[in-house]
Short mmCIF file of C-alpha atoms and ligand atoms in Angstrom, two decimals:
data_model
loop_
_atom_site.label_atom_id
_atom_site.label_comp_id
_atom_site.label_asym_id
_atom_site.label_seq_id
_atom_site.Cartn_x
_atom_site.Cartn_y
_atom_site.Cartn_z
CA UNK A 1 -81.27 -15.48 -52.70
CA UNK A 2 -77.82 -16.40 -50.39
CA UNK A 3 -80.00 -18.13 -47.86
CA UNK A 4 -81.36 -19.99 -51.33
CA UNK A 5 -78.42 -20.55 -52.10
CA UNK A 6 -77.69 -21.60 -48.83
CA UNK A 7 -80.08 -24.13 -48.43
CA UNK A 8 -79.49 -25.83 -52.03
CA UNK A 9 -75.99 -26.39 -51.30
CA UNK A 10 -77.27 -27.67 -47.55
CA UNK A 11 -79.02 -30.26 -49.72
CA UNK A 12 -76.90 -31.15 -52.35
CA UNK A 13 -74.33 -31.81 -49.48
CA UNK A 14 -75.94 -33.83 -46.90
CA UNK A 15 -75.85 -36.72 -48.67
CA UNK A 16 -72.28 -37.27 -49.15
CA UNK A 17 -71.87 -35.46 -46.62
CA UNK A 18 -73.36 -38.41 -44.33
CA UNK A 19 -72.26 -41.08 -46.27
CA UNK A 20 -68.59 -39.71 -45.02
CA UNK A 21 -70.03 -39.80 -41.59
CA UNK A 22 -70.52 -43.71 -42.08
CA UNK A 23 -67.45 -44.22 -43.20
CA UNK A 24 -65.76 -42.61 -40.53
CA UNK A 25 -67.87 -44.69 -38.51
CA UNK A 26 -67.21 -47.99 -40.17
CA UNK A 27 -63.44 -47.08 -39.90
CA UNK A 28 -63.78 -46.37 -36.40
CA UNK A 29 -65.84 -49.92 -35.74
CA UNK A 30 -63.25 -51.79 -37.43
CA UNK A 31 -60.53 -49.92 -36.57
CA UNK A 32 -61.78 -50.76 -33.13
CA UNK A 33 -61.99 -54.34 -33.59
CA UNK A 34 -58.39 -54.61 -35.14
CA UNK A 35 -56.70 -53.23 -31.46
CA UNK A 36 -59.57 -56.35 -29.82
CA UNK A 37 -58.74 -58.83 -32.76
CA UNK A 38 -54.91 -58.16 -32.51
CA UNK A 39 -54.55 -56.99 -35.79
CA UNK A 40 -52.17 -54.40 -35.20
CA UNK A 41 -48.25 -55.41 -35.68
CA UNK A 42 -45.10 -54.49 -34.47
CA UNK A 43 -42.29 -53.50 -37.10
CA UNK A 44 -38.59 -52.47 -35.98
CA UNK A 45 -35.94 -50.55 -37.52
CA UNK A 46 -33.08 -50.50 -36.42
CA UNK A 47 -31.09 -47.18 -35.00
CA UNK A 48 -26.89 -47.27 -35.29
CA UNK A 49 -24.41 -45.95 -33.65
CA UNK A 50 -21.81 -43.70 -36.39
CA UNK A 51 -18.95 -44.87 -33.73
CA UNK A 52 -18.49 -48.04 -33.45
CA UNK A 53 -21.34 -49.48 -36.15
CA UNK A 54 -23.63 -50.93 -33.42
CA UNK A 55 -27.17 -51.43 -33.48
CA UNK A 56 -28.03 -49.21 -30.00
CA UNK A 57 -32.04 -49.14 -30.50
CA UNK A 58 -34.88 -49.78 -32.47
CA UNK A 59 -37.94 -47.93 -33.24
CA UNK A 60 -41.13 -49.83 -33.31
CA UNK A 61 -43.87 -48.22 -35.68
CA UNK A 62 -47.20 -49.64 -35.94
CA UNK A 63 -48.53 -51.47 -39.13
CA UNK A 64 -52.23 -52.56 -39.78
CA UNK A 65 -52.63 -55.97 -40.78
CA UNK A 66 -56.04 -55.65 -42.32
CA UNK A 67 -57.57 -59.33 -43.40
CA UNK A 68 -59.87 -56.77 -45.61
CA UNK A 69 -57.09 -54.50 -47.08
CA UNK A 70 -53.31 -56.58 -46.18
CA UNK A 71 -50.62 -54.41 -44.46
CA UNK A 72 -51.60 -50.54 -43.92
CA UNK A 73 -49.78 -48.12 -43.23
CA UNK A 74 -49.73 -46.17 -39.84
CA UNK A 75 -50.45 -42.72 -41.50
CA UNK A 76 -53.37 -43.90 -43.38
CA UNK A 77 -54.59 -44.39 -40.06
CA UNK A 78 -52.54 -42.87 -36.93
CA UNK A 79 -54.29 -39.15 -37.85
CA UNK A 80 -57.58 -40.69 -38.05
CA UNK A 81 -57.59 -42.16 -34.32
CA UNK A 82 -56.42 -39.52 -33.44
CA UNK A 83 -58.64 -37.79 -34.59
CA UNK A 84 -61.98 -40.14 -32.40
CA UNK A 85 -59.76 -40.88 -29.36
CA UNK A 86 -58.26 -44.27 -30.27
CA UNK A 87 -55.74 -43.68 -30.22
CA UNK A 88 -55.71 -43.99 -26.56
CA UNK A 89 -55.84 -47.84 -26.06
CA UNK A 90 -54.12 -47.91 -30.33
CA UNK A 91 -51.04 -46.23 -28.58
CA UNK A 92 -51.72 -48.24 -24.75
CA UNK A 93 -51.18 -51.40 -27.41
CA UNK A 94 -48.44 -49.94 -28.61
CA UNK A 95 -46.53 -49.39 -25.83
CA UNK A 96 -47.01 -52.28 -23.93
CA UNK A 97 -46.39 -54.77 -27.09
CA UNK A 98 -42.67 -53.28 -27.66
CA UNK A 99 -41.62 -53.01 -24.58
CA UNK A 100 -42.98 -56.96 -24.15
CA UNK A 101 -40.83 -57.37 -27.21
CA UNK A 102 -37.58 -55.64 -26.06
CA UNK A 103 -37.98 -57.30 -23.00
CA UNK A 104 -38.03 -60.74 -24.73
CA UNK A 105 -34.66 -60.11 -27.05
CA UNK A 106 -33.18 -59.28 -23.61
CA UNK A 107 -34.15 -62.53 -22.42
CA UNK A 108 -32.65 -64.61 -25.10
CA UNK A 109 -30.05 -62.81 -24.45
CA UNK A 110 -29.62 -60.68 -27.57
CA UNK A 111 -27.66 -57.49 -26.49
CA UNK A 112 -30.07 -55.28 -24.95
CA UNK A 113 -31.15 -52.37 -26.62
CA UNK A 114 -33.60 -49.65 -26.04
CA UNK A 115 -37.10 -49.46 -27.58
CA UNK A 116 -38.62 -46.42 -29.39
CA UNK A 117 -41.78 -45.94 -29.41
CA UNK A 118 -43.63 -43.17 -31.12
CA UNK A 119 -46.33 -41.03 -28.54
CA UNK A 120 -49.43 -38.75 -30.34
CA UNK A 121 -49.95 -35.55 -28.67
CA UNK A 122 -54.05 -36.82 -26.94
CA UNK A 123 -51.90 -39.44 -25.84
CA UNK A 124 -49.25 -37.64 -24.26
CA UNK A 125 -52.25 -35.38 -22.72
CA UNK A 126 -54.25 -38.09 -21.34
CA UNK A 127 -54.66 -38.09 -17.27
CA UNK A 128 -51.93 -40.13 -15.44
CA UNK A 129 -50.07 -40.83 -17.94
CA UNK A 130 -47.03 -41.20 -16.58
CA UNK A 131 -48.47 -43.70 -14.63
CA UNK A 132 -50.02 -45.46 -17.25
CA UNK A 133 -45.84 -45.97 -18.46
CA UNK A 134 -44.78 -47.19 -15.24
CA UNK A 135 -47.27 -49.30 -14.94
CA UNK A 136 -46.66 -50.90 -17.92
CA UNK A 137 -43.35 -50.91 -16.93
CA UNK A 138 -43.88 -52.77 -14.27
CA UNK A 139 -45.54 -55.29 -15.99
CA UNK A 140 -43.75 -56.30 -18.53
CA UNK A 141 -40.68 -56.21 -16.16
CA UNK A 142 -38.55 -53.63 -18.50
CA UNK A 143 -35.98 -51.63 -17.02
CA UNK A 144 -36.94 -48.21 -17.39
CA UNK A 145 -33.59 -46.94 -18.97
CA UNK A 146 -34.28 -49.09 -22.09
CA UNK A 147 -37.42 -46.99 -23.60
CA UNK A 148 -37.60 -43.99 -25.49
CA UNK A 149 -40.64 -41.86 -25.55
CA UNK A 150 -40.66 -40.37 -28.96
CA UNK A 151 -43.09 -36.85 -29.41
CA UNK A 152 -42.58 -33.60 -31.35
CA UNK A 153 -42.27 -30.24 -31.10
CA UNK A 154 -46.11 -29.69 -31.04
CA UNK A 155 -46.61 -32.40 -28.27
CA UNK A 156 -44.32 -29.90 -25.65
CA UNK A 157 -45.84 -26.72 -27.70
CA UNK A 158 -49.04 -27.31 -27.31
CA UNK A 159 -49.30 -27.03 -22.73
CA UNK A 160 -45.85 -26.14 -22.37
CA UNK A 161 -45.90 -25.88 -18.65
CA UNK A 162 -48.39 -29.21 -18.57
CA UNK A 163 -45.71 -31.36 -21.04
CA UNK A 164 -42.66 -29.58 -18.83
CA UNK A 165 -44.09 -31.23 -15.55
CA UNK A 166 -44.83 -34.94 -17.52
CA UNK A 167 -41.54 -34.82 -18.71
CA UNK A 168 -40.19 -34.18 -15.61
CA UNK A 169 -42.10 -37.72 -14.30
CA UNK A 170 -41.56 -39.31 -17.08
CA UNK A 171 -37.19 -38.69 -16.81
CA UNK A 172 -37.35 -39.43 -13.24
CA UNK A 173 -38.08 -42.75 -13.58
CA UNK A 174 -35.02 -43.27 -15.91
CA UNK A 175 -37.31 -42.91 -19.39
CA UNK A 176 -35.43 -40.50 -22.44
CA UNK A 177 -37.86 -38.57 -24.00
CA UNK A 178 -36.56 -37.71 -28.04
CA UNK A 179 -37.68 -34.91 -30.20
CA UNK A 180 -39.03 -36.31 -33.13
CA UNK A 181 -39.45 -35.36 -37.21
CA UNK A 182 -37.43 -31.84 -35.45
CA UNK A 183 -36.92 -28.82 -37.49
CA UNK A 184 -40.30 -29.14 -39.62
CA UNK A 185 -42.59 -28.03 -36.61
CA UNK A 186 -42.67 -24.80 -34.75
CA UNK A 187 -38.96 -25.03 -32.93
CA UNK A 188 -38.99 -23.17 -30.33
CA UNK A 189 -35.36 -23.36 -29.09
CA UNK A 190 -36.29 -21.17 -25.69
CA UNK A 191 -38.64 -23.93 -24.86
CA UNK A 192 -36.38 -26.64 -25.99
CA UNK A 193 -33.17 -25.70 -23.35
CA UNK A 194 -35.63 -25.96 -20.67
CA UNK A 195 -36.95 -29.68 -21.26
CA UNK A 196 -35.67 -32.82 -20.07
CA UNK A 197 -34.97 -33.96 -24.15
CA UNK A 198 -32.16 -36.61 -24.72
CA UNK A 199 -32.09 -37.37 -28.23
CA UNK A 200 -33.15 -35.08 -31.33
CA UNK A 201 -33.80 -37.25 -34.45
CA UNK A 202 -33.32 -35.00 -37.51
CA UNK A 203 -36.18 -35.31 -39.82
CA UNK A 204 -35.79 -37.23 -43.13
CA UNK A 205 -36.54 -34.27 -45.18
CA UNK A 206 -33.48 -32.37 -44.44
CA UNK A 207 -31.52 -35.98 -44.77
CA UNK A 208 -33.04 -36.13 -48.40
CA UNK A 209 -32.82 -32.49 -49.18
CA UNK A 210 -30.26 -32.98 -52.12
CA UNK A 211 -30.00 -29.11 -52.13
CA UNK A 212 -26.67 -26.91 -50.01
CA UNK A 213 -29.47 -25.99 -47.23
CA UNK A 214 -31.05 -29.65 -46.44
CA UNK A 215 -27.07 -30.03 -45.38
CA UNK A 216 -26.53 -26.88 -43.59
CA UNK A 217 -29.78 -27.75 -41.70
CA UNK A 218 -28.64 -31.50 -40.57
CA UNK A 219 -25.16 -29.12 -39.76
CA UNK A 220 -27.11 -26.57 -37.42
CA UNK A 221 -28.88 -28.80 -35.79
CA UNK A 222 -26.34 -31.21 -35.03
CA UNK A 223 -24.66 -28.53 -33.43
CA UNK A 224 -27.37 -27.13 -31.95
CA UNK A 225 -27.49 -31.25 -29.68
CA UNK A 226 -23.43 -30.69 -29.10
CA UNK A 227 -24.61 -27.23 -27.19
CA UNK A 228 -27.71 -28.35 -25.44
CA UNK A 229 -26.21 -31.73 -24.83
CA UNK A 230 -28.14 -33.93 -26.49
CA UNK A 231 -27.22 -37.12 -28.62
CA UNK A 232 -28.40 -36.46 -32.18
CA UNK A 233 -29.55 -38.93 -34.15
CA UNK A 234 -30.33 -38.75 -38.39
CA UNK A 235 -33.55 -40.36 -39.96
CA UNK A 236 -34.26 -41.13 -43.33
CA UNK A 237 -30.61 -42.06 -44.03
CA UNK A 238 -30.98 -44.39 -47.36
CA UNK A 239 -27.47 -43.56 -49.03
CA UNK A 240 -23.84 -43.61 -49.00
CA UNK A 241 -22.68 -39.76 -48.81
CA UNK A 242 -25.35 -39.28 -46.45
CA UNK A 243 -24.00 -41.21 -43.79
CA UNK A 244 -20.70 -40.15 -44.49
CA UNK A 245 -21.77 -36.57 -43.90
CA UNK A 246 -22.95 -37.28 -41.19
CA UNK A 247 -20.08 -39.59 -39.79
CA UNK A 248 -18.31 -36.48 -40.33
CA UNK A 249 -19.75 -33.88 -38.55
CA UNK A 250 -19.91 -36.07 -35.92
CA UNK A 251 -24.11 -37.26 -36.04
CA UNK A 252 -24.56 -39.64 -33.25
CA UNK A 253 -26.67 -41.95 -35.03
CA UNK A 254 -28.35 -43.32 -37.70
CA UNK A 255 -31.69 -44.74 -39.05
CA UNK A 256 -32.34 -45.44 -42.35
CA UNK A 257 -32.79 -48.02 -45.43
CA UNK A 258 -29.61 -48.31 -45.88
CA UNK A 259 -29.18 -49.74 -42.99
CA UNK A 260 -32.88 -52.03 -42.54
CA UNK A 261 -36.28 -51.38 -43.75
CA UNK A 262 -38.54 -51.96 -41.03
CA UNK A 263 -39.49 -55.04 -40.38
CA UNK A 264 -41.63 -57.78 -38.06
CA UNK A 265 -39.51 -58.57 -34.66
CA UNK A 266 -38.85 -62.28 -36.70
CA UNK A 267 -36.22 -60.27 -39.05
CA UNK A 268 -35.70 -57.94 -36.93
CA UNK A 269 -34.04 -61.00 -34.81
CA UNK A 270 -32.94 -62.95 -38.35
CA UNK A 271 -31.17 -59.19 -38.72
CA UNK A 272 -29.60 -58.06 -36.03
CA UNK A 273 -27.79 -62.09 -35.09
CA UNK A 274 -26.49 -61.94 -38.51
CA UNK A 275 -24.78 -58.79 -38.07
CA UNK A 276 -23.80 -59.48 -34.39
CA UNK A 277 -22.14 -62.81 -36.30
CA UNK A 278 -20.58 -60.09 -39.17
CA UNK A 279 -18.88 -58.22 -36.84
CA UNK A 280 -17.05 -60.90 -34.74
CA UNK A 281 -16.29 -62.54 -37.49
CA UNK A 282 -14.33 -59.39 -38.77
CA UNK A 283 -12.85 -59.28 -35.27
CA UNK A 284 -11.43 -62.69 -34.98
CA UNK A 285 -10.80 -62.12 -38.57
CA UNK A 286 -8.86 -59.25 -37.93
CA UNK A 287 -6.91 -60.83 -34.40
CA UNK A 288 -5.85 -63.37 -36.86
CA UNK A 289 -4.62 -61.06 -39.38
CA UNK A 290 -2.51 -59.76 -36.86
P1 C2E B 1 -42.11 -41.51 -37.75
O1 C2E B 1 -41.55 -41.82 -35.93
O2 C2E B 1 -41.38 -40.25 -38.22
O3 C2E B 1 -41.21 -42.58 -37.64
C1 C2E B 1 -39.81 -43.32 -39.28
C2 C2E B 1 -40.91 -42.94 -40.64
O4 C2E B 1 -39.84 -43.07 -42.00
C3 C2E B 1 -41.34 -44.19 -40.72
O5 C2E B 1 -42.24 -44.45 -41.56
C4 C2E B 1 -40.17 -45.22 -41.69
O6 C2E B 1 -40.60 -46.23 -42.26
C5 C2E B 1 -39.55 -43.95 -42.53
N1 C2E B 1 -38.64 -44.08 -42.60
C6 C2E B 1 -37.43 -45.29 -42.31
N2 C2E B 1 -36.43 -44.65 -42.61
C7 C2E B 1 -36.91 -44.48 -43.53
C8 C2E B 1 -35.74 -43.69 -45.39
O7 C2E B 1 -34.34 -44.27 -45.46
N3 C2E B 1 -36.21 -43.31 -46.42
C9 C2E B 1 -38.27 -42.85 -46.49
N4 C2E B 1 -38.07 -41.94 -47.40
N5 C2E B 1 -38.59 -43.70 -45.04
C10 C2E B 1 -37.52 -44.09 -44.07
P2 C2E B 1 -43.72 -45.47 -41.09
O8 C2E B 1 -43.04 -46.68 -40.29
O9 C2E B 1 -44.87 -45.43 -42.16
O10 C2E B 1 -44.40 -44.30 -40.18
C11 C2E B 1 -44.89 -43.17 -40.35
C12 C2E B 1 -45.16 -42.50 -38.94
O11 C2E B 1 -46.04 -42.96 -38.15
C13 C2E B 1 -44.83 -42.16 -37.90
O12 C2E B 1 -43.54 -41.32 -38.69
C14 C2E B 1 -45.02 -42.22 -37.01
O13 C2E B 1 -45.00 -40.64 -36.39
C15 C2E B 1 -46.22 -42.58 -36.91
N6 C2E B 1 -46.41 -43.82 -36.27
C16 C2E B 1 -45.56 -44.37 -36.19
N7 C2E B 1 -46.02 -45.75 -35.60
C17 C2E B 1 -46.93 -44.79 -34.73
C18 C2E B 1 -46.74 -45.62 -33.02
O14 C2E B 1 -47.44 -46.68 -32.79
N8 C2E B 1 -47.70 -44.62 -32.79
C19 C2E B 1 -47.87 -43.40 -33.05
N9 C2E B 1 -48.28 -42.73 -32.54
N10 C2E B 1 -47.93 -43.08 -34.63
C20 C2E B 1 -47.21 -43.57 -34.80
MG1 MG B 2 -40.29 -41.84 -34.22
MG1 MG B 3 -43.01 -39.60 -35.30
MG1 MG B 4 -39.54 -39.11 -37.85
#
């Protein structure tokens, strides 16, 4: 009877499963084409130094500008790209284009900023990843000190030895490493202090948490970063209150809608130029007043 049920279930599921498989194949095909046809776009979100209010960096965040579906956010295709392996060519595209854009802005005479690029597990653990990154830097002409790679705690935990060796290779090139979404993964503090990490990014869930626990966790991560000699950035800062709290507790830098949403390269440049102007106007006004 169980056997019969099993068979019936199989029969019942087969059509929808093959339908799903078809859909996945179609999505994979579309995404592959998207990479080839340059349908991917990078948006940039500024990072602000809390000590002087200056823009100190930007995070590159990919979107898929699909002719069919419009601007598709990354969480709708990155996890799938990771599953089917397309994250490797997609990640190559992101890395190369983020470096090109960063170098382009430097060549335009804008103040040199660091660009942060998200690296997924599969991408990080591919063979010769460090050589690939080095080749991209050489090809684009971007100095290694302007590149930051964001990995998550789980990436480092997955294959400790290999991750440590690779991170050492990358930092030897002069690249910096950030731990993204910190506090949401399986944080192994004993591992963290062994890794050559420059920055910890406090996950936005703690910043947006209105309960006292959220604030407490944010404070703890700031002091943890201090004691590990790491720089600390808060993600998802949306309000003045959050800004003041983080400044008061000596968080190094922030990123969030309060400053700017992620925007296209064109919009980022306009926004950055306007901000530079208003800062220099403020300084001039100040000098005149004195
Ligand atoms: P993430 O790396 O943690 O990036 C920060 C996400 O938080 C971005 O979402 C950003 O738009 C959003 N965010 C920034 N400030 C605020 C805020 O004040 N409030 C709120 N509610 N959200 C804020 P986005 O662009 O949708 O990206 C989502 C995730 O997709 C990223 O999270 C990252 O894990 C992944 N991702 C994006 N681009 C890439 C990429 O090129 N490669 C890989 N592997 N993953 C990527
Ligand atoms: Mg990130
Ligand atoms: Mg991330
Ligand atoms: Mg994050």
